[in-house]
Short mmCIF file of C-alpha atoms and ligand atoms in Angstrom, two decimals:
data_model
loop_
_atom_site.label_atom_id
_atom_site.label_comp_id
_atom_site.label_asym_id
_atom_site.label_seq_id
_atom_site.Cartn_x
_atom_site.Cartn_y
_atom_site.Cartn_z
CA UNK A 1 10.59 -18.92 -0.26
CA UNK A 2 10.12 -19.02 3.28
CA UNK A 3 9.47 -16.18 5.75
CA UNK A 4 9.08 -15.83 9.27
CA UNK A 5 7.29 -12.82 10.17
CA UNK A 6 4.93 -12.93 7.22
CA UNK A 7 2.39 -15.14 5.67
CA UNK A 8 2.13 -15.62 1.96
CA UNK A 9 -0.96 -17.15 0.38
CA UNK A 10 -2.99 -16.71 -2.94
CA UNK A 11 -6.54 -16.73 -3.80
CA UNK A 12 -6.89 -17.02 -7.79
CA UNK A 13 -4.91 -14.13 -9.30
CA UNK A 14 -4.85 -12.33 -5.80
CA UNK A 15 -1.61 -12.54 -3.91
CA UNK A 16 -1.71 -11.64 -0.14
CA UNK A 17 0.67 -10.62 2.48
CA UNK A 18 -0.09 -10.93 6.23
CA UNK A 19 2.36 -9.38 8.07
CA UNK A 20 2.54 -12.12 11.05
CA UNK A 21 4.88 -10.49 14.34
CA UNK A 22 1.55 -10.58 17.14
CA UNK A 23 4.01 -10.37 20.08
CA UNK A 24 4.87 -7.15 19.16
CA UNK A 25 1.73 -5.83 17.12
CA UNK A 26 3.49 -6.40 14.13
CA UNK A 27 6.16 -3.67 14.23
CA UNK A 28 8.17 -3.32 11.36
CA UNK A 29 11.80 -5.04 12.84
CA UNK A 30 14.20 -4.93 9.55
CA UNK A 31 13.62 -8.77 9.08
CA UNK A 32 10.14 -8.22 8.91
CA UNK A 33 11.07 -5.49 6.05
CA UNK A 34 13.01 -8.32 3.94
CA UNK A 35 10.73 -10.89 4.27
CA UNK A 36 7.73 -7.87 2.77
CA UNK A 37 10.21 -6.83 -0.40
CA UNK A 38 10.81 -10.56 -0.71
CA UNK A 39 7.10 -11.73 -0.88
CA UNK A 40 6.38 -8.31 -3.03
CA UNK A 41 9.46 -9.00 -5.30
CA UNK A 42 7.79 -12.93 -6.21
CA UNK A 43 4.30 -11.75 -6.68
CA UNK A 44 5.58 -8.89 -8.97
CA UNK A 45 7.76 -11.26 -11.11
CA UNK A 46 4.65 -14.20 -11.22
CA UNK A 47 2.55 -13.46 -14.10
CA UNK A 48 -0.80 -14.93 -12.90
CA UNK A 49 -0.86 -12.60 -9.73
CA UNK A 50 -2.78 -9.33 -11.27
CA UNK A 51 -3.13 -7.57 -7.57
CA UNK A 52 -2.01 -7.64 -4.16
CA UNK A 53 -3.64 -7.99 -0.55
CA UNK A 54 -1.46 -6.61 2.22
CA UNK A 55 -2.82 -6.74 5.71
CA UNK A 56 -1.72 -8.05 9.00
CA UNK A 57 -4.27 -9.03 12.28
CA UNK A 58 -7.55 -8.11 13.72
CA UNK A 59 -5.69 -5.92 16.35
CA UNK A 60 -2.38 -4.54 14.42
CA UNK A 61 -2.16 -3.84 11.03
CA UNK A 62 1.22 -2.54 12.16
CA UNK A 63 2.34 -0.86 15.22
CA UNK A 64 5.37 0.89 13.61
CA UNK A 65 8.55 0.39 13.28
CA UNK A 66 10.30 -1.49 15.70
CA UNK A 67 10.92 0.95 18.71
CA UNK A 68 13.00 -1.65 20.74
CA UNK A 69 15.31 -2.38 17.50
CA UNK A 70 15.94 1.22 16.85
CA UNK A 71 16.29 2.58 20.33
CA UNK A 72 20.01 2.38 20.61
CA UNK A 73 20.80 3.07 17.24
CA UNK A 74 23.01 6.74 16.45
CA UNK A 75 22.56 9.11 13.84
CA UNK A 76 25.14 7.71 12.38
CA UNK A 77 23.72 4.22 12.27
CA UNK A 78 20.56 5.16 10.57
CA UNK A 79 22.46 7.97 8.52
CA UNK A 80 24.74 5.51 7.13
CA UNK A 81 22.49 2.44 6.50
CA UNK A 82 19.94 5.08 5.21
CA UNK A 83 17.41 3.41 7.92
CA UNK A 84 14.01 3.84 6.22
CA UNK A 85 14.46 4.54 2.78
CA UNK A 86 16.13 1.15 1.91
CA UNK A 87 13.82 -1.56 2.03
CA UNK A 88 10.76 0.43 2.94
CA UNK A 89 9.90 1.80 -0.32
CA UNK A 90 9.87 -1.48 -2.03
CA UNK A 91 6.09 -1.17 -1.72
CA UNK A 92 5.02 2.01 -3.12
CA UNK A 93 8.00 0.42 -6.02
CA UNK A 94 5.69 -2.10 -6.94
CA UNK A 95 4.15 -1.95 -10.42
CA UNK A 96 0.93 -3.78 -9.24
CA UNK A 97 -1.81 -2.65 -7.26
CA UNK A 98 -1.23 -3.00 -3.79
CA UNK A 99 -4.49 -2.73 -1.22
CA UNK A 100 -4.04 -2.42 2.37
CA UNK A 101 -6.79 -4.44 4.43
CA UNK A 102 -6.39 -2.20 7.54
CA UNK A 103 -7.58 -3.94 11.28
CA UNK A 104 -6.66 -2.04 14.51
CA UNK A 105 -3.59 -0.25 14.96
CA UNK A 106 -1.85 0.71 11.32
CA UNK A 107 0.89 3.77 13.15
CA UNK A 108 3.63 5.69 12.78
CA UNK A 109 5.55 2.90 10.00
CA UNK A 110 2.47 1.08 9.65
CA UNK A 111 -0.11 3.88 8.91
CA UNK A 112 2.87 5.17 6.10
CA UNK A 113 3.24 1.38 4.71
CA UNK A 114 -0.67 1.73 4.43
CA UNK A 115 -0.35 4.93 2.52
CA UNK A 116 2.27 3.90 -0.02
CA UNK A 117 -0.24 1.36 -0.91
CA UNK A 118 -3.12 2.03 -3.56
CA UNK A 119 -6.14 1.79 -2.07
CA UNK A 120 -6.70 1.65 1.96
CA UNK A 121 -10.04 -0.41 2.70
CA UNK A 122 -10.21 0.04 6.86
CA UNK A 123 -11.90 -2.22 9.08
CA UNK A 124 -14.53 -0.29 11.75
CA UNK A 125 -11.96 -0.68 14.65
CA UNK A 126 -8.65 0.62 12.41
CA UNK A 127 -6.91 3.15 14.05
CA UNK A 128 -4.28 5.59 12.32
CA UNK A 129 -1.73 8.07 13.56
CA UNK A 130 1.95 9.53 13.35
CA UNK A 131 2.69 8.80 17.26
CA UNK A 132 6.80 9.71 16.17
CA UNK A 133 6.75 12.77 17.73
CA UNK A 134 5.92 11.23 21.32
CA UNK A 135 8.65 9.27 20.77
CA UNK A 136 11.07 12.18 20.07
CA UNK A 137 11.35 11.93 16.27
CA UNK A 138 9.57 12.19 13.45
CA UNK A 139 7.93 10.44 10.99
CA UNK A 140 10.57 8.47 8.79
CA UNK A 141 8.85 6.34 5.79
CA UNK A 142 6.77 9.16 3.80
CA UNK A 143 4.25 10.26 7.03
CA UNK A 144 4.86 14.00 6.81
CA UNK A 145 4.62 14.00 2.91
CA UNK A 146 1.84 11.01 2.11
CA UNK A 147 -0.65 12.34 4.54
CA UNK A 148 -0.06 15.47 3.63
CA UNK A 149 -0.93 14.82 0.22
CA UNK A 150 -3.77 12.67 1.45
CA UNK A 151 -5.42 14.50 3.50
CA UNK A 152 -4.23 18.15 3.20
CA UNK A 153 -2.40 20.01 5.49
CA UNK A 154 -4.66 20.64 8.41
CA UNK A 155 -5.21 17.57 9.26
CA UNK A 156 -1.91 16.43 8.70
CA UNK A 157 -0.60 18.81 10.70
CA UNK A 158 -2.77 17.97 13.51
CA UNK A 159 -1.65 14.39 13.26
CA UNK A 160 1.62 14.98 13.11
CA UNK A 161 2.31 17.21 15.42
CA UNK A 162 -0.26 16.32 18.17
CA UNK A 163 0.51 12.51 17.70
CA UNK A 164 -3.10 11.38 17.98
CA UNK A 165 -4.63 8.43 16.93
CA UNK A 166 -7.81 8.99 14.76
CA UNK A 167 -10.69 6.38 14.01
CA UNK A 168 -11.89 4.42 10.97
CA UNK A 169 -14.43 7.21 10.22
CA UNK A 170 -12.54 10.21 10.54
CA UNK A 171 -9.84 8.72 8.43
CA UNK A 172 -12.72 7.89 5.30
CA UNK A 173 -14.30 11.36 5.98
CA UNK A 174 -10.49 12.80 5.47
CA UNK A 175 -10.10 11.10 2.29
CA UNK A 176 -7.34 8.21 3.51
CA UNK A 177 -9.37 5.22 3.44
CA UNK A 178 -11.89 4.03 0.59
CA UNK A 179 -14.32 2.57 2.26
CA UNK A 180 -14.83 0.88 5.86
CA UNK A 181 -16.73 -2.59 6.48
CA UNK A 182 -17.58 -4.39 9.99
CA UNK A 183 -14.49 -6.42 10.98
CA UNK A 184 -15.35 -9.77 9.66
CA UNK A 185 -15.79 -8.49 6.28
CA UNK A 186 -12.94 -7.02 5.98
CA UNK A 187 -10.36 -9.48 3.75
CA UNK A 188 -13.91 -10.70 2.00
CA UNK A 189 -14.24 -6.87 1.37
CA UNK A 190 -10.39 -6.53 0.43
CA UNK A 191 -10.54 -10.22 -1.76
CA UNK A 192 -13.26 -8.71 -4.13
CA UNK A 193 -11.82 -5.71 -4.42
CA UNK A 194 -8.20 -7.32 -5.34
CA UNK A 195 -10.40 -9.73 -7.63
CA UNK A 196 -12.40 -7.57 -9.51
CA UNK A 197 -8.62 -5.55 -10.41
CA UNK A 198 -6.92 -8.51 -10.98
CA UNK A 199 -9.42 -10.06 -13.55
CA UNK A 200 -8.60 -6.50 -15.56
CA UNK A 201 -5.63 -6.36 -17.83
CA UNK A 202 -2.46 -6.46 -16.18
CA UNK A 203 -0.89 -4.38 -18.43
CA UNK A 204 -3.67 -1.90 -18.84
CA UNK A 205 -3.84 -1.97 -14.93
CA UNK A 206 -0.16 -0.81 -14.81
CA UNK A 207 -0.79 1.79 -16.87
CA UNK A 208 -3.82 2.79 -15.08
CA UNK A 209 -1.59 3.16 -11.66
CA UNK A 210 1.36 4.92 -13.24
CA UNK A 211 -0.75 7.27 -14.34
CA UNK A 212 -2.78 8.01 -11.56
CA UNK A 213 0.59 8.17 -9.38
CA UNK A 214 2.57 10.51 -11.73
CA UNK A 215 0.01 13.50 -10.18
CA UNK A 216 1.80 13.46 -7.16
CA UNK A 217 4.99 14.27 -9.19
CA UNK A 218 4.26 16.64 -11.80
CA UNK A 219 2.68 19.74 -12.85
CA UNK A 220 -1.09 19.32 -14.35
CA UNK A 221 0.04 19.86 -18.32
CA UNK A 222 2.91 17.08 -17.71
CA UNK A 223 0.43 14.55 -15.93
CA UNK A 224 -2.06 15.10 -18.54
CA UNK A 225 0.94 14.41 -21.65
CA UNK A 226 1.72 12.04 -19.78
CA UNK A 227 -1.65 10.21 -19.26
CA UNK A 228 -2.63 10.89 -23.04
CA UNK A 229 0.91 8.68 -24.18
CA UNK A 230 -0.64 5.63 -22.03
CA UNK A 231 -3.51 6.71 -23.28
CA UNK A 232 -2.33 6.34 -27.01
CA UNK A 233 -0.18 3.23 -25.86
CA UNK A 234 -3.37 0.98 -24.86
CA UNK A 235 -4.59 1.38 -28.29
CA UNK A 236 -1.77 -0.72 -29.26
CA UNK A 237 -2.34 -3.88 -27.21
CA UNK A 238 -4.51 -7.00 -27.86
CA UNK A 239 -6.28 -6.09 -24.60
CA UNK A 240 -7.84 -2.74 -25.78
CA UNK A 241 -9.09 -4.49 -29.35
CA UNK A 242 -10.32 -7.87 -27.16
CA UNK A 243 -12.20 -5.48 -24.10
CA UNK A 244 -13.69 -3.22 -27.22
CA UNK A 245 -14.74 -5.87 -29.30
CA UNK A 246 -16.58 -7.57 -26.58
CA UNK A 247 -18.35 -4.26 -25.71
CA UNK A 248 -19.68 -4.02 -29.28
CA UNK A 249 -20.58 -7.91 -29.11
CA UNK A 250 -22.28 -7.70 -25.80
CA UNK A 251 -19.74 -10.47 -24.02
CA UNK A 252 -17.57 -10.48 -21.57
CA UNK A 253 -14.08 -9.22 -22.39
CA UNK A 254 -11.17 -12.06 -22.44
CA UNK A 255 -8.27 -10.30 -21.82
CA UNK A 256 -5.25 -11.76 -22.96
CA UNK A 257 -2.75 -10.27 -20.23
CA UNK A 258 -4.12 -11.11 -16.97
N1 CAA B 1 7.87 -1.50 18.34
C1 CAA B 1 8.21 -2.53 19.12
N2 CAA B 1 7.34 -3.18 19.90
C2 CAA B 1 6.06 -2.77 19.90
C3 CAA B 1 5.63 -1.70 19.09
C4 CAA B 1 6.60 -1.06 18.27
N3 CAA B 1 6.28 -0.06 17.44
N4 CAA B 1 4.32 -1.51 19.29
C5 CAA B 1 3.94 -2.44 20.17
N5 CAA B 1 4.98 -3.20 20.55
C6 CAA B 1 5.00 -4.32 21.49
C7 CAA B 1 4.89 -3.81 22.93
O1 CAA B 1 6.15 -3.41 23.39
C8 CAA B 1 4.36 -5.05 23.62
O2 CAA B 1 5.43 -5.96 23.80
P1 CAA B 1 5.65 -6.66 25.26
O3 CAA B 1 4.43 -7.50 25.45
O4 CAA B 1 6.89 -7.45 25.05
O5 CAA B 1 5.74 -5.57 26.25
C9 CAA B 1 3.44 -5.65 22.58
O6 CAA B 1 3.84 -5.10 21.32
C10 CAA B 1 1.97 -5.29 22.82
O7 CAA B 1 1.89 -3.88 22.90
P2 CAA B 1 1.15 -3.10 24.10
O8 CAA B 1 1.22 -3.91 25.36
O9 CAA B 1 1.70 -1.73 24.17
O10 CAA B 1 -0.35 -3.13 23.56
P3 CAA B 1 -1.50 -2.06 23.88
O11 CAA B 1 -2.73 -2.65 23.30
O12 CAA B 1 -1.49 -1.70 25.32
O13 CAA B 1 -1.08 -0.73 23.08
C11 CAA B 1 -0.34 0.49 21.14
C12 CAA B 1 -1.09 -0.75 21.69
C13 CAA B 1 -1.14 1.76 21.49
C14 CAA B 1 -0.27 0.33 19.64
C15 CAA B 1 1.07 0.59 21.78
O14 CAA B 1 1.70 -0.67 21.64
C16 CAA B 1 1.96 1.61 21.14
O15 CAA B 1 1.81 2.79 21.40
N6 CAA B 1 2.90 1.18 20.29
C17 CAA B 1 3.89 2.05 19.67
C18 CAA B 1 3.25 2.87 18.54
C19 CAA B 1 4.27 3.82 17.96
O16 CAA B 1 4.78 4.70 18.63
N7 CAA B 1 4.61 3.65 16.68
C20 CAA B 1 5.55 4.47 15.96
C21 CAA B 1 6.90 3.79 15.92
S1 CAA B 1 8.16 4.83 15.27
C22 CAA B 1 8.02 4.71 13.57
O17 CAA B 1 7.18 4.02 13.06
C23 CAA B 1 8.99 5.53 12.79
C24 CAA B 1 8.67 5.63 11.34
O18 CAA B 1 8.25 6.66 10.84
C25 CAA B 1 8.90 4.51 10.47
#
């Protein structure tokens, strides 16, 4: 398919998305939000992508969503079309590992898009923040619960309700980002990263993300019945005889399912 306000490439069994609107810092307009569920749905359904880059430029990851598209709209526009949820979610929907290579400005829509991903490696200039409140709203895609559960509620609250920007470090001392590297490392940083998951098995890999997620949903005793089932469930694929086999017979493992 083709898209015009995103990129699509792949590098091996790494897919990657660069969201691609620089005359407006990449704000998330709705056709921007189609073409991202359209590249996600295609990597999700191809079998020899194992893990997924999403970033955008050096000075935007994303800006937000589009303030000049949603300026006029009414409550009962965005009531009715359920402006947010629909479309938005697709990426914390997706099955595979999603990393966000963060560069400049990833706010309000674009810091939230960040946290629905997996794992947020930040270049040294990325900036975060929940700037809704200057605008007269709040945030709309997951801000007030994601970085809550990120980063606690202090800090969230101070984001949130202060509408600050903070910096590359403050957001890896808080626990948001992974790690940071110098600008011009940063998809070499993200590419490794993506490389080293992908070359896991997939199917192992999906287990491995389902369970980590299901903590955010449920009480400790459910999450841990929950992770024991996968648990159990690995010992009845290929993947867990090949990658144990290959321990005990110093190789490397050959997955079958990647
Ligand atoms: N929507 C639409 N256009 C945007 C935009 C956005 N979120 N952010 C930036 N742009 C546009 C600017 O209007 C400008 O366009 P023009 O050249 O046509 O005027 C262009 O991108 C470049 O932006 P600036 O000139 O403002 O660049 P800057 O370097 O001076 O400032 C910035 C950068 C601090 C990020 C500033 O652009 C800014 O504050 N942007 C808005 C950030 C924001 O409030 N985001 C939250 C949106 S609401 C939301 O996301 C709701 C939700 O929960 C989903």
């Amino acid at each position: 398919m083709t898209y015009e306000n995103i990129l699509v490439a792949r590098d091996g069994r790494v897919g990657i998305i660069t969201l691609n609107r620089p005359k407006a810092l990449n704000a998330l307009c709705d056709a921007l939000i189609d073409d991202l569920g359209g590249a996600l749905d295609e990597f999700e359904a191809d079998e020899g992508i194992g893990a997924i880059i999403l970033t955008g430029s050096e000075k935007a990851f994303a800006a937000g969503a589009d303030i000049k598209e949603m300026k006029d709209r009414s409550f009962m526009d965005v009531y009715l079309s359920d402006f947010i949820t629909k479309g938005w979610e697709r990426v914390a929907s997706c099955r595979k590992p999603v990393i966000a290579a963060v560069a400049g400005f990833a706010l309000g829509g674009g810091c939230e898009v960040a946290m629905m991903c997996d794992i947020i490696i930040a270049a040294e200039n990325a900036k975060f923040g929940q700037p809704e409140i200057t605008l007269g709203i709040i945030p709309g895609a997951g801000g007030t619960q994601r970085l809550t559960r990120a980063l606690g509620k202090a800090k969230a609250m101070d984001l949130v309700l202060t509408g600050r920007m903070m910096d590359a470090a403050e957001a890896e001392r808080c626990g948001l980002v992974s790690r940071i590297v110098p600008a011009e490392k940063l998809m070499e940083e993200a590419l490794a990263v993506a490389g080293k998951i992908a070359s896991m098995s997939l199917p192992i890999t999906l287990f491995a993300k389902e369970s980590v997620n299901r903590a955010f949903e449920t009480s400790l005793a459910e999450g841990l019945r929950f992770e024991r089932r996968m648990f159990h469930a690995a010992f009845a694929t290929e993947d867990q005889s090949e990658g144990m086999s290959a321990f005990a017979e110093k190789r490397p493992a050959q997955f079958k399912h990647r």
